[in-house]
Every structure is written in structure tokens, then in C-alpha cells.
CSV table of C-alpha atoms in Angstrom, one decimal:
chain,number,residue,atom,x,y,z
B,189,MET,CA,0.9,-32.0,-3.6
B,190,THR,CA,1.7,-32.3,0.1
B,191,ARG,CA,-0.4,-29.7,1.9
B,192,GLY,CA,1.8,-26.9,3.4
B,193,THR,CA,0.4,-27.1,6.9
B,194,SER,CA,3.8,-26.6,8.3
B,195,HIS,CA,4.6,-23.7,6.0
B,196,ARG,CA,4.5,-20.0,6.9
B,197,ALA,CA,4.5,-17.0,4.6
B,198,ILE,CA,5.6,-13.4,5.3
B,199,LEU,CA,4.4,-10.9,2.8
B,200,LEU,CA,5.6,-7.3,3.1
B,201,VAL,CA,4.1,-4.6,1.0
B,202,LEU,CA,6.3,-1.5,0.6
B,203,ASP,CA,3.4,0.8,-0.2
B,204,SER,CA,4.0,2.7,-3.5
B,205,PHE,CA,7.5,1.4,-4.1
B,206,GLY,CA,7.4,1.1,-7.9
B,207,ILE,CA,10.5,0.2,-10.0
B,208,GLY,CA,9.6,1.6,-13.4
B,209,ALA,CA,6.6,2.4,-15.6
B,210,GLY,CA,4.3,-0.4,-16.3
B,211,PRO,CA,3.7,-1.5,-19.9
B,212,ASP,CA,0.4,0.4,-20.0
B,213,ALA,CA,1.6,3.4,-18.1
B,214,ALA,CA,0.8,5.8,-21.0
B,215,ARG,CA,-2.9,5.0,-20.5
B,216,PHE,CA,-2.5,6.6,-17.1
B,217,ALA,CA,-0.3,9.5,-18.2
B,218,ASP,CA,2.5,7.8,-16.2
B,219,GLU,CA,4.9,6.9,-19.0
B,220,GLY,CA,8.5,7.4,-17.7
B,221,SER,CA,7.6,7.2,-14.0
B,222,ASP,CA,10.1,5.3,-11.9
B,223,THR,CA,9.9,5.6,-8.1
B,224,LEU,CA,13.1,3.8,-7.3
B,225,GLY,CA,15.0,5.1,-10.3
B,226,HIS,CA,14.2,8.7,-9.8
B,227,ILE,CA,15.0,8.5,-6.0
B,228,THR,CA,18.4,7.0,-6.7
B,229,ALA,CA,19.2,9.6,-9.4
B,230,ALA,CA,18.3,12.5,-7.0
B,231,CYS,CA,20.5,11.0,-4.3
B,232,ALA,CA,23.4,10.6,-6.7
B,233,ARG,CA,23.0,14.3,-7.6
B,234,GLY,CA,23.2,15.3,-4.0
B,235,GLU,CA,19.6,16.5,-4.0
B,236,CYS,CA,18.6,14.4,-1.0
B,237,ASP,CA,21.5,15.4,1.3
B,238,GLY,CA,20.3,16.6,4.7
B,239,PRO,CA,20.3,15.9,8.4
B,240,ASP,CA,18.7,12.5,7.9
B,241,ARG,CA,20.9,11.1,5.1
B,242,ALA,CA,23.5,12.0,2.5
B,243,GLY,CA,25.1,10.6,-0.6
B,244,PRO,CA,24.0,7.8,-3.0
B,245,LEU,CA,21.0,5.7,-1.9
B,246,ALA,CA,22.3,2.9,0.4
B,247,LEU,CA,20.1,-0.2,0.5
B,248,PRO,CA,22.5,-3.1,1.0
B,249,ASN,CA,20.0,-5.6,2.4
B,250,LEU,CA,17.4,-5.0,-0.3
B,251,ALA,CA,20.2,-5.1,-2.9
B,252,ARG,CA,21.3,-8.5,-1.5
B,253,LEU,CA,17.8,-9.7,-2.1
B,254,GLY,CA,18.0,-8.5,-5.7
B,255,LEU,CA,16.2,-5.2,-5.7
B,256,PHE,CA,18.5,-3.4,-8.2
B,257,HIS,CA,18.7,-6.4,-10.4
B,258,ALA,CA,14.9,-6.4,-10.5
B,259,HIS,CA,14.9,-2.7,-11.3
B,260,HIS,CA,17.4,-3.2,-14.1
B,261,ALA,CA,15.3,-6.0,-15.6
B,262,ALA,CA,12.2,-3.7,-15.4
B,263,THR,CA,13.8,-0.6,-17.0
B,264,SER,CA,16.9,-1.9,-18.9
B,265,THR,CA,19.0,0.6,-16.9
B,266,TRP,CA,21.0,0.3,-13.7
B,267,ALA,CA,19.9,2.7,-11.0
B,268,GLU,CA,22.2,5.8,-10.9
B,269,GLY,CA,24.8,5.9,-8.2
B,270,VAL,CA,24.3,2.3,-7.2
B,271,THR,CA,26.8,-0.5,-7.5
B,272,PRO,CA,24.8,-3.8,-7.5
B,273,PHE,CA,26.1,-6.9,-5.8
B,274,ALA,CA,27.6,-9.4,-8.2
B,275,GLU,CA,25.8,-12.2,-6.3
B,276,VAL,CA,22.4,-12.0,-4.5
B,277,ILE,CA,20.8,-14.3,-2.0
B,278,GLY,CA,17.2,-13.8,-3.1
B,279,ALA,CA,15.0,-14.7,-6.0
B,280,TRP,CA,14.1,-11.5,-7.8
B,281,GLY,CA,11.7,-10.3,-10.5
B,282,HIS,CA,9.3,-7.6,-11.5
B,283,ALA,CA,5.6,-7.7,-11.9
B,284,ALA,CA,3.1,-5.7,-13.9
B,285,GLU,CA,-0.4,-4.9,-12.8
B,286,VAL,CA,-3.4,-6.0,-14.8
B,287,SER,CA,-6.1,-4.5,-12.6
B,288,SER,CA,-8.1,-1.6,-14.1
B,289,GLY,CA,-6.8,1.0,-11.6
B,290,LYS,CA,-3.6,2.0,-9.8
B,291,ASP,CA,-5.2,2.2,-6.4
B,292,THR,CA,-4.4,0.5,-3.1
B,293,PRO,CA,-7.2,-2.1,-3.0
B,294,SER,CA,-6.7,-3.1,-6.6
B,295,GLY,CA,-3.0,-3.7,-6.1
B,296,HIS,CA,-3.4,-5.6,-2.8
B,297,TRP,CA,-6.2,-7.7,-4.1
B,298,GLU,CA,-4.2,-8.6,-7.2
B,299,ILE,CA,-1.2,-9.5,-5.0
B,300,ALA,CA,-3.6,-11.8,-3.1
B,301,GLY,CA,-4.7,-13.6,-6.3
B,302,VAL,CA,-7.8,-11.5,-7.3
B,303,PRO,CA,-7.2,-8.9,-10.0
B,304,VAL,CA,-9.8,-6.1,-10.3
B,305,ARG,CA,-11.3,-6.6,-13.8
B,306,PHE,CA,-14.2,-4.1,-13.3
B,307,GLU,CA,-13.9,-0.3,-13.4
B,308,TRP,CA,-14.1,1.6,-10.2
B,309,GLY,CA,-16.1,4.8,-9.9
B,310,TYR,CA,-14.1,8.0,-9.8
B,311,PHE,CA,-14.8,11.7,-9.0
B,312,ARG,CA,-12.9,13.2,-11.9
B,313,ASP,CA,-13.6,16.9,-11.5
B,314,GLU,CA,-10.8,18.6,-9.5
B,315,GLN,CA,-13.1,21.3,-8.1
B,316,VAL,CA,-16.7,20.7,-7.0
B,317,SER,CA,-15.8,17.0,-7.2
B,318,PHE,CA,-18.8,15.3,-5.6
B,319,PRO,CA,-22.5,15.2,-6.8
B,320,PRO,CA,-24.6,17.7,-4.9
B,321,GLU,CA,-27.2,15.1,-4.1
B,322,LEU,CA,-24.5,12.9,-2.5
B,323,LEU,CA,-23.3,15.7,-0.2
B,324,ALA,CA,-26.8,16.8,0.6
B,325,ALA,CA,-27.7,13.2,1.7
B,326,LEU,CA,-24.5,13.0,3.8
B,327,VAL,CA,-25.3,16.4,5.5
B,328,ARG,CA,-28.9,15.4,6.1
B,329,GLU,CA,-28.3,11.9,7.4
B,330,ALA,CA,-25.3,12.8,9.6
B,331,GLY,CA,-26.8,16.0,11.0
B,332,LEU,CA,-23.9,18.1,9.7
B,333,PRO,CA,-23.9,21.9,9.4
B,334,GLY,CA,-22.4,21.4,5.9
B,335,VAL,CA,-19.0,20.2,4.5
B,336,LEU,CA,-15.8,21.9,3.4
B,337,GLY,CA,-13.5,20.9,0.6
B,338,ASP,CA,-15.3,19.1,-2.2
B,339,CYS,CA,-12.2,18.9,-4.4
B,340,HIS,CA,-9.1,16.9,-5.3
B,341,ALA,CA,-6.4,17.6,-2.7
B,342,SER,CA,-3.4,16.3,-0.8
B,343,GLY,CA,-4.5,15.5,2.8
B,344,THR,CA,-1.9,17.6,4.5
B,345,GLU,CA,-2.5,20.6,2.2
B,346,ILE,CA,-6.3,20.6,2.7
B,347,ILE,CA,-6.0,20.3,6.5
B,348,ALA,CA,-3.6,23.3,6.5
B,349,ARG,CA,-6.0,25.3,4.3
B,350,LEU,CA,-9.3,24.4,5.9
B,351,GLY,CA,-8.4,23.1,9.3
B,352,GLU,CA,-9.2,26.4,11.1
B,353,GLU,CA,-12.5,26.8,9.3
B,354,HIS,CA,-13.4,23.3,10.2
B,355,LEU,CA,-12.8,24.1,13.9
B,356,ALA,CA,-14.8,27.3,13.7
B,357,THR,CA,-17.8,25.8,11.8
B,358,GLY,CA,-17.8,22.1,12.8
B,359,LYS,CA,-18.0,21.2,9.1
B,360,PRO,CA,-15.9,18.1,8.1
B,361,ILE,CA,-13.5,18.3,5.2
B,362,VAL,CA,-14.3,16.0,2.3
B,363,TYR,CA,-11.9,15.5,-0.6
B,364,THR,CA,-10.7,12.9,-3.2
B,365,SER,CA,-7.9,12.2,-5.6
B,366,GLY,CA,-7.2,10.3,-8.8
B,367,ASP,CA,-8.0,7.1,-6.9
B,368,SER,CA,-11.5,5.7,-6.3
B,369,VAL,CA,-11.8,7.3,-2.8
B,370,PHE,CA,-13.8,9.6,-0.6
B,371,GLN,CA,-11.8,11.0,2.3
B,372,ILE,CA,-13.2,12.8,5.3
B,373,ALA,CA,-10.9,14.8,7.6
B,374,ALA,CA,-12.0,16.0,11.0
B,375,HIS,CA,-10.5,17.1,14.3
B,376,GLU,CA,-10.2,14.1,16.5
B,377,GLU,CA,-11.1,16.0,19.7
B,378,ALA,CA,-13.3,18.8,18.5
B,379,PHE,CA,-15.4,16.8,16.1
B,380,GLY,CA,-14.9,13.5,17.8
B,381,LEU,CA,-13.2,10.3,16.6
B,382,GLU,CA,-16.2,8.0,17.0
B,383,ARG,CA,-18.4,10.6,15.3
B,384,LEU,CA,-15.9,10.7,12.4
B,385,TYR,CA,-16.0,6.9,12.1
B,386,ALA,CA,-19.8,6.9,12.1
B,387,LEU,CA,-19.8,9.6,9.4
B,388,CYS,CA,-17.6,7.4,7.3
B,389,GLU,CA,-19.9,4.5,7.7
B,390,THR,CA,-22.8,6.6,6.5
B,391,ALA,CA,-20.7,7.8,3.6
B,392,ARG,CA,-19.8,4.2,2.8
B,393,ARG,CA,-23.4,3.3,2.5
B,394,LEU,CA,-24.4,6.4,0.4
B,395,LEU,CA,-21.5,5.7,-2.0
B,396,GLU,CA,-22.6,2.2,-3.0
B,397,PRO,CA,-24.3,3.4,-6.2
B,398,TYR,CA,-21.1,5.2,-7.2
B,399,ASN,CA,-18.8,2.1,-7.0
B,400,ILE,CA,-16.2,3.9,-4.9
B,401,GLY,CA,-13.5,1.7,-3.6
B,402,ARG,CA,-12.7,3.3,-0.2
B,403,VAL,CA,-13.9,5.8,2.3
B,404,ILE,CA,-11.0,6.9,4.5
B,405,ALA,CA,-11.3,8.6,7.9
B,406,ARG,CA,-8.5,11.1,8.3
B,407,PRO,CA,-8.5,12.4,12.0
B,408,PHE,CA,-6.1,15.2,13.0
B,409,VAL,CA,-5.3,17.2,16.0
B,410,GLY,CA,-3.9,20.7,16.6
B,411,GLU,CA,-5.2,24.3,16.9
B,412,LYS,CA,-4.2,26.1,13.7
B,413,ALA,CA,-2.0,26.0,10.7
B,414,THR,CA,1.4,27.5,11.2
B,415,GLY,CA,3.6,29.2,8.6
B,416,GLY,CA,1.4,28.4,5.7
B,417,ASP,CA,1.6,24.6,6.1
B,418,ALA,CA,0.1,22.0,8.3
B,419,ALA,CA,2.7,22.3,11.1
B,420,GLY,CA,0.0,23.3,13.6
B,421,PHE,CA,-2.2,20.3,12.6
B,422,THR,CA,-1.1,16.7,12.8
B,423,ARG,CA,-2.8,13.7,11.4
B,424,THR,CA,-3.1,10.9,14.0
B,425,ALA,CA,-2.6,7.2,13.8
B,426,ASN,CA,-6.3,6.6,14.0
B,427,ARG,CA,-6.9,6.6,10.3
B,428,ARG,CA,-9.5,4.0,9.2
B,429,ASP,CA,-10.3,2.7,5.8
B,430,TYR,CA,-13.8,1.4,4.8
B,431,SER,CA,-13.3,-0.7,1.7
B,432,VAL,CA,-15.7,-2.8,-0.3
B,433,GLU,CA,-15.2,-6.5,0.0
B,434,PRO,CA,-13.0,-8.2,-2.7
B,435,PRO,CA,-15.1,-9.7,-5.6
B,436,SER,CA,-13.9,-13.2,-4.8
B,437,PRO,CA,-12.0,-15.0,-2.0
B,438,THR,CA,-8.4,-13.8,-1.8
B,439,LEU,CA,-5.4,-15.6,-0.4
B,440,LEU,CA,-6.3,-14.4,3.0
B,441,GLN,CA,-9.8,-15.8,2.9
B,442,ARG,CA,-8.7,-19.1,1.5
B,443,LEU,CA,-6.1,-19.6,4.1
B,444,HIS,CA,-8.4,-18.6,6.9
B,445,ASP,CA,-11.2,-20.9,5.6
B,446,ASP,CA,-8.6,-23.7,5.4
B,447,GLY,CA,-7.9,-23.4,9.1
B,448,GLY,CA,-4.8,-21.3,8.8
B,449,GLU,CA,-3.9,-18.1,10.6
B,450,VAL,CA,-3.8,-14.7,8.9
B,451,VAL,CA,-2.1,-11.9,10.9
B,452,ALA,CA,-2.9,-8.5,9.3
B,453,ILE,CA,-0.5,-5.7,10.3
B,454,GLY,CA,-1.1,-2.0,9.7
B,455,LYS,CA,-3.9,-1.2,7.3
B,456,ILE,CA,-4.0,-4.7,5.7
B,457,ALA,CA,-7.3,-5.7,7.4
B,458,ASP,CA,-9.0,-2.5,6.3
B,459,ILE,CA,-7.8,-3.0,2.7
B,460,TYR,CA,-9.4,-6.5,2.5
B,461,ALA,CA,-12.5,-5.3,4.4
B,462,HIS,CA,-11.5,-7.6,7.2
B,463,CYS,CA,-12.3,-10.7,5.1
B,464,GLY,CA,-10.2,-13.6,6.0
B,465,VAL,CA,-8.3,-11.9,8.9
B,466,SER,CA,-7.6,-13.9,12.0
B,467,ARG,CA,-5.9,-11.2,13.9
B,468,THR,CA,-5.4,-7.5,13.3
B,469,VAL,CA,-2.4,-5.6,14.6
B,470,LYS,CA,-2.5,-1.8,14.4
B,471,ALA,CA,0.8,0.2,14.4
B,472,SER,CA,1.9,3.6,13.3
B,473,GLY,CA,5.2,4.3,11.7
B,474,HIS,CA,7.6,1.9,10.0
B,475,ASP,CA,9.6,1.0,13.1
B,476,ALA,CA,6.4,0.1,14.9
B,477,LEU,CA,5.2,-1.9,11.9
B,478,MET,CA,8.5,-3.8,11.7
B,479,ASP,CA,8.3,-4.5,15.5
B,480,ALA,CA,4.8,-5.8,15.1
B,481,THR,CA,5.9,-8.1,12.2
B,482,LEU,CA,8.8,-9.5,14.3
B,483,ALA,CA,6.4,-10.1,17.2
B,484,ALA,CA,4.0,-11.9,14.9
B,485,LEU,CA,6.7,-14.2,13.7
B,486,GLU,CA,7.4,-15.1,17.3
B,487,ALA,CA,3.7,-15.8,17.9
B,488,THR,CA,2.8,-17.8,14.8
B,489,GLU,CA,3.9,-21.2,13.5
B,490,GLY,CA,2.9,-23.3,10.5
B,491,HIS,CA,0.0,-22.7,8.0
B,492,ALA,CA,0.1,-19.0,8.6
B,493,LEU,CA,0.4,-15.7,6.7
B,494,VAL,CA,1.9,-12.6,8.3
B,495,MET,CA,1.2,-9.6,6.0
B,496,THR,CA,2.3,-6.0,6.7
B,497,ASN,CA,1.8,-2.8,4.8
B,498,PHE,CA,4.4,-0.1,5.2
B,499,VAL,CA,2.2,2.8,4.4
B,500,ASP,CA,4.5,5.8,5.1
B,501,PHE,CA,6.4,5.4,1.9
B,502,ASP,CA,3.1,6.3,0.2
B,503,THR,CA,1.4,8.8,2.5
B,504,LEU,CA,4.3,10.7,4.0
B,505,HIS,CA,6.6,10.8,1.0
B,506,GLY,CA,5.1,9.6,-2.3
B,507,HIS,CA,1.9,11.7,-2.3
B,508,ARG,CA,3.8,14.6,-0.7
B,509,ARG,CA,6.4,14.4,-3.5
B,510,ASP,CA,9.1,14.2,-0.9
B,511,VAL,CA,12.1,12.6,-2.6
B,512,ALA,CA,14.6,13.0,0.2
B,513,GLY,CA,12.1,11.8,2.8
B,514,TYR,CA,11.3,8.7,0.7
B,515,ALA,CA,15.1,8.0,0.4
B,516,ALA,CA,15.6,8.3,4.1
B,517,ALA,CA,12.6,6.0,4.8
B,518,LEU,CA,13.9,3.4,2.4
B,519,GLU,CA,17.3,3.4,4.1
B,520,ALA,CA,15.7,3.1,7.6
B,521,PHE,CA,13.6,0.2,6.4
B,522,ASP,CA,16.6,-1.5,4.9
B,523,ALA,CA,18.5,-1.2,8.1
B,524,ARG,CA,15.8,-3.2,9.9
B,525,LEU,CA,15.7,-6.1,7.4
B,526,PRO,CA,18.5,-8.2,9.0
B,527,GLU,CA,16.3,-8.6,12.1
B,528,LEU,CA,13.6,-10.1,10.0
B,529,LEU,CA,15.9,-12.3,7.9
B,530,ALA,CA,17.5,-13.7,11.1
B,531,ARG,CA,14.1,-15.0,12.2
B,532,LEU,CA,13.3,-17.0,9.0
B,533,GLY,CA,13.2,-20.8,9.3
B,534,ASP,CA,13.2,-23.6,6.7
B,535,ASP,CA,9.4,-23.6,6.5
B,536,ASP,CA,9.2,-19.8,5.8
B,537,LEU,CA,8.8,-18.0,2.5
B,538,LEU,CA,9.4,-14.2,2.6
B,539,ILE,CA,8.2,-12.0,-0.3
B,540,LEU,CA,8.7,-8.2,-0.5
B,541,THR,CA,6.7,-6.3,-3.1
B,542,ALA,CA,4.5,-3.2,-3.6
B,543,ASP,CA,1.0,-2.4,-4.6
B,544,HIS,CA,1.6,0.4,-7.2
B,545,GLY,CA,4.0,3.3,-7.6
B,546,CYS,CA,3.9,6.9,-6.3
B,547,ASP,CA,7.0,8.5,-7.9
B,548,PRO,CA,7.9,11.4,-5.6
B,549,SER,CA,9.5,13.2,-8.5
B,550,TRP,CA,6.3,13.0,-10.6
B,551,SER,CA,3.8,15.8,-11.3
B,552,GLY,CA,0.7,16.0,-9.2
B,553,THR,CA,0.1,14.0,-6.0
B,554,ASP,CA,-1.4,10.7,-7.3
B,555,HIS,CA,-0.1,7.2,-7.6
B,556,THR,CA,1.9,6.2,-10.7
B,557,ARG,CA,1.2,3.1,-12.8
B,558,GLU,CA,4.4,1.1,-12.3
B,559,GLN,CA,5.9,-2.3,-12.1
B,560,VAL,CA,6.7,-3.6,-8.6
B,561,PRO,CA,9.6,-5.6,-7.2
B,562,VAL,CA,9.1,-9.3,-6.4
B,563,LEU,CA,11.9,-10.2,-3.9
B,564,ALA,CA,11.6,-13.7,-2.4
B,565,LEU,CA,13.7,-15.7,0.0
B,566,GLY,CA,13.0,-19.3,1.1
B,567,GLY,CA,10.4,-21.5,-0.2
B,568,GLY,CA,13.0,-23.7,-2.0
B,569,LEU,CA,13.8,-20.9,-4.4
B,570,ALA,CA,17.3,-20.6,-5.8
B,571,PRO,CA,18.8,-17.2,-5.9
B,572,GLY,CA,18.4,-15.5,-9.3
B,573,PRO,CA,15.9,-14.1,-11.7
B,574,LEU,CA,12.2,-14.9,-11.5
B,575,GLY,CA,11.7,-13.0,-14.8
B,576,ALA,CA,9.0,-10.6,-15.8
B,577,ARG,CA,5.7,-11.5,-14.1
B,578,GLU,CA,2.7,-10.5,-16.2
B,579,THR,CA,0.5,-10.0,-13.1
B,580,PHE,CA,0.8,-9.3,-9.4
B,581,ALA,CA,-1.4,-12.4,-9.0
B,582,ASP,CA,1.7,-14.5,-9.6
B,583,ILE,CA,2.6,-13.7,-6.0
B,584,GLY,CA,-0.8,-14.9,-4.7
B,585,GLN,CA,-0.5,-18.1,-6.8
B,586,SER,CA,3.0,-18.8,-5.5
B,587,LEU,CA,1.9,-18.3,-1.9
B,588,ALA,CA,-1.2,-20.5,-2.4
B,589,GLU,CA,1.1,-23.3,-3.6
B,590,TRP,CA,3.4,-22.8,-0.7
B,591,LEU,CA,0.6,-22.9,1.8
B,592,GLY,CA,-1.0,-25.9,0.2
B,593,LEU,CA,-4.1,-24.1,-1.0
B,594,PRO,CA,-6.0,-24.7,-4.3
B,595,PRO,CA,-4.8,-22.6,-7.2
B,596,PHE,CA,-6.3,-19.3,-8.3
B,597,ALA,CA,-7.7,-18.7,-11.7
B,598,ASP,CA,-5.2,-15.9,-12.2
B,599,GLY,CA,-1.4,-16.0,-11.9
B,600,THR,CA,1.4,-18.4,-12.4
B,601,SER,CA,3.5,-19.7,-9.5
B,602,PHE,CA,7.2,-19.0,-9.6
B,603,LEU,CA,8.1,-21.7,-7.0
B,604,GLU,CA,10.3,-24.6,-7.9
B,605,PRO,CA,8.3,-27.8,-8.7
B,606,ASP,CA,9.3,-29.5,-5.4
B,607,ALA,CA,9.3,-26.4,-3.2
B,608,THR,CA,6.1,-27.4,-1.3
B,609,GLY,CA,7.2,-30.9,-0.7
B,610,ALA,CA,5.2,-32.4,-3.6
B,611,PRO,CA,6.3,-35.8,-4.7
């Protein structure tokens, strides 16, 4: 195969944008979950009408890439209130996850060719969630007066509930969820941002025996909660994730080691523990993330990967079970897509996908075990179905082929035989 040294890949992860329950969803108590389907249904019923949007969900550009065809293939039903295009310009499919969890690192690593076969550690108890010896060691080594929280919680809810006590006592707020995660919230000014980061690094080390996937720094500002919610406290853009390294080289590492350029936008670098990243671009908010993606396309040429995570779908709307907000965010993202499509060249392959679901109509606040869309444009692909992909790793395998890299052990490429210039 001719090496793809002139080829470029653009990989956009719409964080949590599932399109129907995965084949093993019942194992996660997520049977019937459907992030896209339940959003479209709520919009069709008028439940998402408001100052930001109204009426049926309008995603014309994603629809042209085959989004609703992919959803129909995944669920055997057409999304409510949506009239799909008779013809699409993209290649479309749906992928199931084979990794053991429905968390962010597992989904992203599998997308990049490395499924998570092992079991993460979890803190299952919803109250008094953490081992006392772990918290005692954290308090001792970091010189803390103690900690608050120690439970499963939504980040905004626990800041509203404990933010004032945190300011009064200097105790950071520690909490978890259904994911393999240890989160620490602290006031960016009163506690100190660098002190929070150092605390998370200490926690990362102490958590090694527990096999926890991520420690997340959750800085916030403000003086007090207002009206029973977190309106007086605001989480800042200085979140930082401390992930363990992937168990084997991902697409990012392979491309970087092959002399290619990897531009990681948003929280991508943190998710991959900065392994295989040439350049990190931080941005807050979907518009800023799209702007950074467009700028990266202007600054990169061949043998490159530009990868962006659009996190607000998950953190601002999925976990908060905000159906109307999710719908508005999807429509805003869709409106920016033509700018990206206009910048694609003959040597570009664009793939849009997701790392898991987070159905905003579902119970609780956790992720949902769902299939994800695989929408591709370029790479010699003809418009039409890519079929049911048995693993997210098909994406990594396809990108490896496009970029002229050796194949992964997992995944099957969906590129046409001659898409990479092979004889």
C-alpha cells in the first residue's frame, strides 16, 4: 500500500451523542436508551421549545452526512419529527462498543484502535463512596483540613450544595459517578488552581492500586449558591483530566511515532494522557472548539490527524439531563459544519462519531451504553451505508489505513480497497 504521507484525517468526537442502545445495554441497565431518538421525540412534542430553539430538531448538515439514516439502521425506527434526505453525501454507519465500560477513556481509546478489555475500578457506593484509608492518605499527604462530599453526584449539584462550606472550611469537594473517576472540585481563587492541580496529581498516584481511569480537577468561581442551584458558582474552563496511559499504542501514538502530526483539541490530550500528541489546543465552548479545529486545518498539511472533542454535549446537557439544551447545542453545532466541510481537500478524510451515550431523558446522571454514529466524508468513500460496525475500533483501523500506518489487532477498515492509493 502506498503510504498516506499526503493524507490528513479530521476526527470529531461529539461527546455522548449516542444513537440507540448497544447490543449489551441491558448489562448496564440502559436498555431502551437513545440519546438522539429521545431528543428528536421531545422536540417533536414541543417540549424543547424556548428562547434558544423551537419545533422539530433541525440538523440539515448532519442529516446530509447520513445521521438519521445511521440512527434508523441502529434502531429500526426513523427519528420522530424528522424527514430524512432521500440522498446523502456521506458514508454512514453505526458502531457498538466492545470495551468493558461506557466511560470517556474507554470510548476514545477504542475509537483510536485500542479497546479496553480489562475492568476498571469503580466506587460503587453512592454515599461514603471512597475507602477511608484513601481519603486519610490524601488529607495527610496534601495537608488538607479534610474533604467534603465523598459520594456520587452531579458536578453542578454538589458545588451548589457544598460550595459555601468549601469556602468556609477550605476542604475540597470529592465525588464520583458511575464511571471510573475521582473528581475534585475547589474554588479556583480561594483554594488556588495550581494547588488543585497538585492535589489531583497526588490523588492520581494514590489511586493506582484502585485502577481508577481518571482524576478530574473541577475548578469553580463565585461566592455562594443562589436560589437553590449553582447560579452563584460557575465551573471554569480550567478543568484538567489526569488519565492513565492507554494499554498499547493508539492511532495517535502510531502516527506521531511515524513522523506525523497529531493536533489534540479540547480535552483530547488529557484523555490519551498526552501520549502521541504533537500539539495541544485548549478551548472552552463548542464555538471556540470549532474555531480551533478550523485554525488547525489551516496550519496542518499531510500525514496529520486533527482530533477534537466537543465536550459540552456531555457535561452541560447529557449529565444534567437537559434535553432542550442538548437539542439547541446540536443545532448550533450543525450550523457550523459547512465551514468545516468547505475546507476539506482531496487528501482529507473526515469522520464524526461519539464515545458513548448520555441520554438526557434517562434516569440518573450517568452515561448510557449506546451505539454511536460513524459519519465519514472523503477518503475515497462513496455515499451510502457502512453497515453495523462491531467495534469503535473500525474507526481507528480505517484511519490507520488512510494515514498509511500498520493495521491494528482490532477493528476492520471500512475504506474502499483503493482509497489510500494502493496499487
